[in-house]
């Protein structure tokens, strides 16, 4: 049998701490700002998040212990296998050694549960009984419903209407786990009612859904509801670093060198951060690693948008965050990678890109689906449309290694399986998909709003 | 962390041989019969299957080596974890220790790829370039499309029309793996055309689809096409025994005793055989183990049908097999466990039940869905509707252990996840599902045909 095809870790080898990149980033992080343009303190976030998570959000400790109860839940599907993509390598005729972390084996099918169980745990510890959140295609909403189910908490999900209507299965999945899922904008919040009054036929957006979920949390008079975010924020990046920490141990276990290239798709940034941050530490310490966040050309946050202060949501309920942003009113084109259509980007990822620690890439969806089909027919696993972006980039790098005749090590994050996203494949295989670019005029219109806000330090 | 929550096996601990129950069964197996009522030899099967698989079909060797290339493919998702269901135990307040084998982590989401990769491999070794098969809900068709994709073979799937129309996603899954999937009955075969001429609006059945797939294989003049069956036959049972062989090693690894109860759902029998046959060997050797195949009350093959000779398909293209059968014209009620609606049952499983080695149980779907929802909300994984039958039986046994105050060890097969079968959950949670029983008159009508055939030795 081919050696090192799948590298596992035993329970005792599982990482016991998360890695916090904020401890090692060069320069100074731009703090979140309040409505007055001044940095906000932890207390300002208290109506939205429990204090134990706020402490993680602002922490600059390098290593943070993973609670035993969280490890127990993670152990349900972790450590995830590191897989050598022999068949893909062979199909590409590349001298590169390609490895991927398979995050698609979690009960919800993606990396999202890594932070969902942690967030639910900390909220429960703080006495919270109910979580609200938003979801686009449904990956995050189902992950949080899953986590709440394990801990006996209530879960309320505001799902972007167009996905709610077109993709009923993730809604059913949330309900099977006992979650309550409604289409956003809804009549249940002021933010939702305002949007519906003005645009009764709106397809919704993540920005609107976040506004609704935050409002539903902060207006609950019992004080037992908080909001939970599936990406963007520092503590979410932190929880996902278990991916990269495991990958490092797995590469060491087979005496493989540090990767030359680390690749992951990036929507809000958590999947990318999860794999790459532990390797970014090596890069900061002098290792030569190319780190590539991959985004859709139709939502070119890191490759085209300005580094600016912006709100995370349409109703401006969140603080201003320093990040690459297409503007909080951004309405994405209808590409199939629903998880990569957010207007902003994790401040930690944005800071890292801003300091040259990562080199983002934007790809069109046809190239990504082509890559996904090749992966499915060689490695055997159907990737999520988001994951196809990472695969397409890995294929580009593997071909480059072939041209250069270099034995590169390429590592990418297989962020989730595509068993619940097959419509995109069907359209692709029948020639019914097309690529979308953001026009200059759209770009100008969406980013116009950023001029109102302070400019972050670069 | 709770000890032994998930028991893994390393690559070198993976079983290297399959277990063949035919070597150890008491009594004499009733041979397959040809159209003349006489036992058929291997040659009669040659137009349908490659000779290397026919040799396995008739083998009475106890242990059969797994080829290295098959191990390599299995290693993509195997060994599957054995999981201690602590949270389910707690919810039930049972002193029983409940373990399950998680077969839902394969790329197609069920146990079916275990035999799909083996069958595709042996066919390819024999020079075959194209496989045909039938599929009901699509689990088997997608598994074979996956296996053919890994080996660069063509795959043609005849999918029962009602599933083809109502469940387009598994069809898309097959196509993503490069498989060609058509609704059955189709215009592509004589068997399909005959049915359509008589019943143009038929929803189709597995019996019809098998006829089409066999016909498409044997009429291919190039001689490079064979038929592949996802259950029922001896070699399919054989390939699935890796499940139970792994489970045994995993229980030994944590010094757990042999299970008191072994449970799996049973449609054609392969999922049940896979887990239970290696433990049946212990039972034959004197161990006290209760072995329970669980079937739907609406398709009560093992619990109600006679042990008889019958064809595996509607057009009577297959030999007569000695098995519990509801008659090859059986049209199942529309329950959601599409994989448990076959009229017959594996001859090996039938023989074992006939000799008291297993004690079948029939359950209604509402009890099964209730069990599935409890499992999802405690253990965190959404089970396939078929799997819910095993879970419901395990819950019954766990409650019995509670009443008896016994520390029983219960082992069941988690045959697949339900991420592609959420409609049933949605209907269940909204009170829109009902139970179906087979009426006496229906039973009489379907089994009438069996009177034409020879009676097998009991």
PDB file of N, CA and C in Angstrom, chain A residues 173-231:
ATOM      1  N   UNK A 173     -31.739  20.376   7.892  1.00  0.00           N
ATOM      2  CA  UNK A 173     -30.647  19.852   8.717  1.00  0.00           C
ATOM      3  C   UNK A 173     -30.633  20.563  10.075  1.00  0.00           C
ATOM      4  N   UNK A 174     -30.740  21.882  10.038  1.00  0.00           N
ATOM      5  CA  UNK A 174     -30.785  22.647  11.298  1.00  0.00           C
ATOM      6  C   UNK A 174     -31.955  22.186  12.156  1.00  0.00           C
ATOM      7  N   UNK A 175     -33.094  21.970  11.504  1.00  0.00           N
ATOM      8  CA  UNK A 175     -34.290  21.565  12.250  1.00  0.00           C
ATOM      9  C   UNK A 175     -34.138  20.158  12.827  1.00  0.00           C
ATOM     10  N   UNK A 176     -33.468  19.289  12.089  1.00  0.00           N
ATOM     11  CA  UNK A 176     -33.238  17.938  12.620  1.00  0.00           C
ATOM     12  C   UNK A 176     -32.419  18.015  13.911  1.00  0.00           C
ATOM     13  N   UNK A 177     -31.535  18.993  13.987  1.00  0.00           N
ATOM     14  CA  UNK A 177     -30.750  19.193  15.213  1.00  0.00           C
ATOM     15  C   UNK A 177     -31.491  20.070  16.232  1.00  0.00           C
ATOM     16  N   UNK A 178     -32.734  20.397  15.934  1.00  0.00           N
ATOM     17  CA  UNK A 178     -33.528  21.158  16.893  1.00  0.00           C
ATOM     18  C   UNK A 178     -33.385  22.664  16.759  1.00  0.00           C
ATOM     19  N   UNK A 179     -32.689  23.143  15.742  1.00  0.00           N
ATOM     20  CA  UNK A 179     -32.536  24.582  15.532  1.00  0.00           C
ATOM     21  C   UNK A 179     -33.784  25.189  14.908  1.00  0.00           C
ATOM     22  N   UNK A 180     -33.966  26.491  15.120  1.00  0.00           N
ATOM     23  CA  UNK A 180     -35.102  27.222  14.548  1.00  0.00           C
ATOM     24  C   UNK A 180     -34.537  28.129  13.455  1.00  0.00           C
ATOM     25  N   UNK A 181     -34.970  27.924  12.227  1.00  0.00           N
ATOM     26  CA  UNK A 181     -34.382  28.641  11.093  1.00  0.00           C
ATOM     27  C   UNK A 181     -35.468  29.442  10.380  1.00  0.00           C
ATOM     28  N   UNK A 182     -35.257  30.763  10.209  1.00  0.00           N
ATOM     29  CA  UNK A 182     -36.214  31.592   9.470  1.00  0.00           C
ATOM     30  C   UNK A 182     -35.501  32.316   8.335  1.00  0.00           C
ATOM     31  N   UNK A 183     -36.263  32.681   7.318  1.00  0.00           N
ATOM     32  CA  UNK A 183     -35.689  33.407   6.186  1.00  0.00           C
ATOM     33  C   UNK A 183     -35.431  34.855   6.586  1.00  0.00           C
ATOM     34  N   UNK A 184     -34.311  35.391   6.113  1.00  0.00           N
ATOM     35  CA  UNK A 184     -33.952  36.778   6.391  1.00  0.00           C
ATOM     36  C   UNK A 184     -33.886  37.561   5.091  1.00  0.00           C
ATOM     37  N   UNK A 185     -34.441  38.785   5.034  1.00  0.00           N
ATOM     38  CA  UNK A 185     -35.050  39.526   6.133  1.00  0.00           C
ATOM     39  C   UNK A 185     -36.384  38.910   6.576  1.00  0.00           C
ATOM     40  N   UNK A 186     -36.613  38.998   7.901  1.00  0.00           N
ATOM     41  CA  UNK A 186     -37.827  38.447   8.491  1.00  0.00           C
ATOM     42  C   UNK A 186     -38.649  39.574   9.118  1.00  0.00           C
ATOM     43  N   UNK A 187     -39.849  39.212   9.544  1.00  0.00           N
ATOM     44  CA  UNK A 187     -40.689  40.192  10.248  1.00  0.00           C
ATOM     45  C   UNK A 187     -40.367  40.192  11.749  1.00  0.00           C
ATOM     46  N   UNK A 188     -39.396  39.381  12.163  1.00  0.00           N
ATOM     47  CA  UNK A 188     -39.156  39.213  13.589  1.00  0.00           C
ATOM     48  C   UNK A 188     -38.276  40.292  14.207  1.00  0.00           C
ATOM     49  N   UNK A 189     -37.592  41.068  13.363  1.00  0.00           N
ATOM     50  CA  UNK A 189     -36.710  42.114  13.898  1.00  0.00           C
ATOM     51  C   UNK A 189     -37.019  43.451  13.218  1.00  0.00           C
ATOM     52  N   UNK A 190     -36.617  44.525  13.880  1.00  0.00           N
ATOM     53  CA  UNK A 190     -36.784  45.850  13.291  1.00  0.00           C
ATOM     54  C   UNK A 190     -35.951  45.961  12.021  1.00  0.00           C
ATOM     55  N   UNK A 191     -34.706  45.443  12.108  1.00  0.00           N
ATOM     56  CA  UNK A 191     -33.815  45.504  10.936  1.00  0.00           C
ATOM     57  C   UNK A 191     -34.453  44.789   9.750  1.00  0.00           C
ATOM     58  N   UNK A 192     -35.045  43.631  10.024  1.00  0.00           N
ATOM     59  CA  UNK A 192     -35.688  42.870   8.956  1.00  0.00           C
ATOM     60  C   UNK A 192     -36.895  43.606   8.399  1.00  0.00           C
ATOM     61  N   UNK A 193     -37.733  44.129   9.297  1.00  0.00           N
ATOM     62  CA  UNK A 193     -38.941  44.839   8.849  1.00  0.00           C
ATOM     63  C   UNK A 193     -38.583  46.071   8.022  1.00  0.00           C
ATOM     64  N   UNK A 194     -37.534  46.788   8.430  1.00  0.00           N
ATOM     65  CA  UNK A 194     -37.112  47.980   7.682  1.00  0.00           C
ATOM     66  C   UNK A 194     -36.727  47.626   6.252  1.00  0.00           C
ATOM     67  N   UNK A 195     -35.943  46.550   6.117  1.00  0.00           N
ATOM     68  CA  UNK A 195     -35.515  46.160   4.768  1.00  0.00           C
ATOM     69  C   UNK A 195     -36.721  45.722   3.942  1.00  0.00           C
ATOM     70  N   UNK A 196     -37.615  44.928   4.553  1.00  0.00           N
ATOM     71  CA  UNK A 196     -38.778  44.434   3.817  1.00  0.00           C
ATOM     72  C   UNK A 196     -39.688  45.566   3.366  1.00  0.00           C
ATOM     73  N   UNK A 197     -39.796  46.602   4.211  1.00  0.00           N
ATOM     74  CA  UNK A 197     -40.649  47.743   3.850  1.00  0.00           C
ATOM     75  C   UNK A 197     -40.120  48.413   2.594  1.00  0.00           C
ATOM     76  N   UNK A 198     -38.790  48.504   2.519  1.00  0.00           N
ATOM     77  CA  UNK A 198     -38.203  49.200   1.385  1.00  0.00           C
ATOM     78  C   UNK A 198     -38.048  48.290   0.166  1.00  0.00           C
ATOM     79  N   UNK A 199     -37.625  47.034   0.409  1.00  0.00           N
ATOM     80  CA  UNK A 199     -37.381  46.082  -0.691  1.00  0.00           C
ATOM     81  C   UNK A 199     -38.110  44.774  -0.405  1.00  0.00           C
ATOM     82  N   UNK A 200     -39.411  44.729  -0.628  1.00  0.00           N
ATOM     83  CA  UNK A 200     -40.175  43.524  -0.244  1.00  0.00           C
ATOM     84  C   UNK A 200     -39.689  42.247  -0.948  1.00  0.00           C
ATOM     85  N   UNK A 201     -39.059  42.394  -2.104  1.00  0.00           N
ATOM     86  CA  UNK A 201     -38.638  41.206  -2.851  1.00  0.00           C
ATOM     87  C   UNK A 201     -37.143  40.925  -2.748  1.00  0.00           C
ATOM     88  N   UNK A 202     -36.482  41.532  -1.772  1.00  0.00           N
ATOM     89  CA  UNK A 202     -35.031  41.359  -1.659  1.00  0.00           C
ATOM     90  C   UNK A 202     -34.655  39.895  -1.452  1.00  0.00           C
ATOM     91  N   UNK A 203     -33.552  39.461  -2.103  1.00  0.00           N
ATOM     92  CA  UNK A 203     -33.081  38.085  -1.859  1.00  0.00           C
ATOM     93  C   UNK A 203     -32.387  37.946  -0.504  1.00  0.00           C
ATOM     94  N   UNK A 204     -32.165  39.085   0.173  1.00  0.00           N
ATOM     95  CA  UNK A 204     -31.437  39.051   1.442  1.00  0.00           C
ATOM     96  C   UNK A 204     -29.941  39.046   1.217  1.00  0.00           C
ATOM     97  N   UNK A 205     -29.193  39.220   2.313  1.00  0.00           N
ATOM     98  CA  UNK A 205     -27.733  39.169   2.244  1.00  0.00           C
ATOM     99  C   UNK A 205     -27.215  38.824   3.627  1.00  0.00           C
ATOM    100  N   UNK A 206     -25.961  38.415   3.697  1.00  0.00           N
ATOM    101  CA  UNK A 206     -25.369  38.114   4.995  1.00  0.00           C
ATOM    102  C   UNK A 206     -25.381  39.351   5.883  1.00  0.00           C
ATOM    103  N   UNK A 207     -25.128  40.529   5.282  1.00  0.00           N
ATOM    104  CA  UNK A 207     -25.112  41.769   6.059  1.00  0.00           C
ATOM    105  C   UNK A 207     -26.445  42.016   6.760  1.00  0.00           C
ATOM    106  N   UNK A 208     -27.551  41.756   6.049  1.00  0.00           N
ATOM    107  CA  UNK A 208     -28.880  41.933   6.650  1.00  0.00           C
ATOM    108  C   UNK A 208     -29.117  40.885   7.734  1.00  0.00           C
ATOM    109  N   UNK A 209     -28.746  39.642   7.425  1.00  0.00           N
ATOM    110  CA  UNK A 209     -29.002  38.547   8.361  1.00  0.00           C
ATOM    111  C   UNK A 209     -28.219  38.747   9.664  1.00  0.00           C
ATOM    112  N   UNK A 210     -26.997  39.273   9.549  1.00  0.00           N
ATOM    113  CA  UNK A 210     -26.218  39.563  10.763  1.00  0.00           C
ATOM    114  C   UNK A 210     -26.945  40.610  11.602  1.00  0.00           C
ATOM    115  N   UNK A 211     -27.441  41.657  10.940  1.00  0.00           N
ATOM    116  CA  UNK A 211     -28.188  42.694  11.672  1.00  0.00           C
ATOM    117  C   UNK A 211     -29.343  42.067  12.448  1.00  0.00           C
ATOM    118  N   UNK A 212     -30.076  41.197  11.803  1.00  0.00           N
ATOM    119  CA  UNK A 212     -31.221  40.568  12.466  1.00  0.00           C
ATOM    120  C   UNK A 212     -30.804  39.716  13.658  1.00  0.00           C
ATOM    121  N   UNK A 213     -29.740  38.931  13.451  1.00  0.00           N
ATOM    122  CA  UNK A 213     -29.310  38.021  14.521  1.00  0.00           C
ATOM    123  C   UNK A 213     -28.780  38.798  15.723  1.00  0.00           C
ATOM    124  N   UNK A 214     -28.024  39.862  15.448  1.00  0.00           N
ATOM    125  CA  UNK A 214     -27.506  40.686  16.554  1.00  0.00           C
ATOM    126  C   UNK A 214     -28.667  41.334  17.293  1.00  0.00           C
ATOM    127  N   UNK A 215     -29.599  41.878  16.547  1.00  0.00           N
ATOM    128  CA  UNK A 215     -30.747  42.533  17.186  1.00  0.00           C
ATOM    129  C   UNK A 215     -31.538  41.539  18.042  1.00  0.00           C
ATOM    130  N   UNK A 216     -31.746  40.342  17.500  1.00  0.00           N
ATOM    131  CA  UNK A 216     -32.513  39.338  18.247  1.00  0.00           C
ATOM    132  C   UNK A 216     -31.803  38.964  19.551  1.00  0.00           C
ATOM    133  N   UNK A 217     -30.482  39.033  19.544  1.00  0.00           N
ATOM    134  CA  UNK A 217     -29.740  38.695  20.766  1.00  0.00           C
ATOM    135  C   UNK A 217     -29.814  39.845  21.776  1.00  0.00           C
ATOM    136  N   UNK A 218     -29.509  41.050  21.341  1.00  0.00           N
ATOM    137  CA  UNK A 218     -29.383  42.156  22.302  1.00  0.00           C
ATOM    138  C   UNK A 218     -30.741  42.628  22.819  1.00  0.00           C
ATOM    139  N   UNK A 219     -31.824  42.318  22.103  1.00  0.00           N
ATOM    140  CA  UNK A 219     -33.132  42.788  22.566  1.00  0.00           C
ATOM    141  C   UNK A 219     -33.852  41.748  23.424  1.00  0.00           C
ATOM    142  N   UNK A 220     -33.226  40.606  23.648  1.00  0.00           N
ATOM    143  CA  UNK A 220     -33.862  39.597  24.507  1.00  0.00           C
ATOM    144  C   UNK A 220     -33.755  40.045  25.968  1.00  0.00           C
ATOM    145  N   UNK A 221     -34.888  40.325  26.579  1.00  0.00           N
ATOM    146  CA  UNK A 221     -34.876  40.939  27.912  1.00  0.00           C
ATOM    147  C   UNK A 221     -34.452  39.976  29.021  1.00  0.00           C
ATOM    148  N   UNK A 222     -34.455  38.678  28.753  1.00  0.00           N
ATOM    149  CA  UNK A 222     -34.035  37.742  29.805  1.00  0.00           C
ATOM    150  C   UNK A 222     -32.527  37.800  30.033  1.00  0.00           C
ATOM    151  N   UNK A 223     -31.803  38.359  29.069  1.00  0.00           N
ATOM    152  CA  UNK A 223     -30.344  38.407  29.201  1.00  0.00           C
ATOM    153  C   UNK A 223     -29.673  37.065  28.967  1.00  0.00           C
ATOM    154  N   UNK A 224     -30.439  36.081  28.539  1.00  0.00           N
ATOM    155  CA  UNK A 224     -29.870  34.735  28.368  1.00  0.00           C
ATOM    156  C   UNK A 224     -29.607  34.368  26.906  1.00  0.00           C
ATOM    157  N   UNK A 225     -29.670  35.385  26.043  1.00  0.00           N
ATOM    158  CA  UNK A 225     -29.395  35.161  24.623  1.00  0.00           C
ATOM    159  C   UNK A 225     -28.154  35.940  24.203  1.00  0.00           C
ATOM    160  N   UNK A 226     -27.299  35.315  23.423  1.00  0.00           N
ATOM    161  CA  UNK A 226     -26.179  36.021  22.828  1.00  0.00           C
ATOM    162  C   UNK A 226     -26.107  35.671  21.362  1.00  0.00           C
ATOM    163  N   UNK A 227     -25.254  36.420  20.667  1.00  0.00           N
ATOM    164  CA  UNK A 227     -25.070  36.248  19.232  1.00  0.00           C
ATOM    165  C   UNK A 227     -23.787  35.454  18.983  1.00  0.00           C
ATOM    166  N   UNK A 228     -23.776  34.707  17.909  1.00  0.00           N
ATOM    167  CA  UNK A 228     -22.604  33.892  17.589  1.00  0.00           C
ATOM    168  C   UNK A 228     -22.265  34.096  16.120  1.00  0.00           C
ATOM    169  N   UNK A 229     -20.979  34.332  15.850  1.00  0.00           N
ATOM    170  CA  UNK A 229     -20.556  34.606  14.476  1.00  0.00           C
ATOM    171  C   UNK A 229     -19.647  33.474  14.001  1.00  0.00           C
ATOM    172  N   UNK A 230     -19.841  33.045  12.774  1.00  0.00           N
ATOM    173  CA  UNK A 230     -19.131  31.867  12.284  1.00  0.00           C
ATOM    174  C   UNK A 230     -17.793  32.132  11.649  1.00  0.00           C
ATOM    175  N   UNK A 231     -17.407  33.408  11.540  1.00  0.00           N
ATOM    176  CA  UNK A 231     -16.124  33.724  10.911  1.00  0.00           C
ATOM    177  C   UNK A 231     -15.703  35.126  11.350  1.00  0.00           C
TER     178      UNK A 231
END
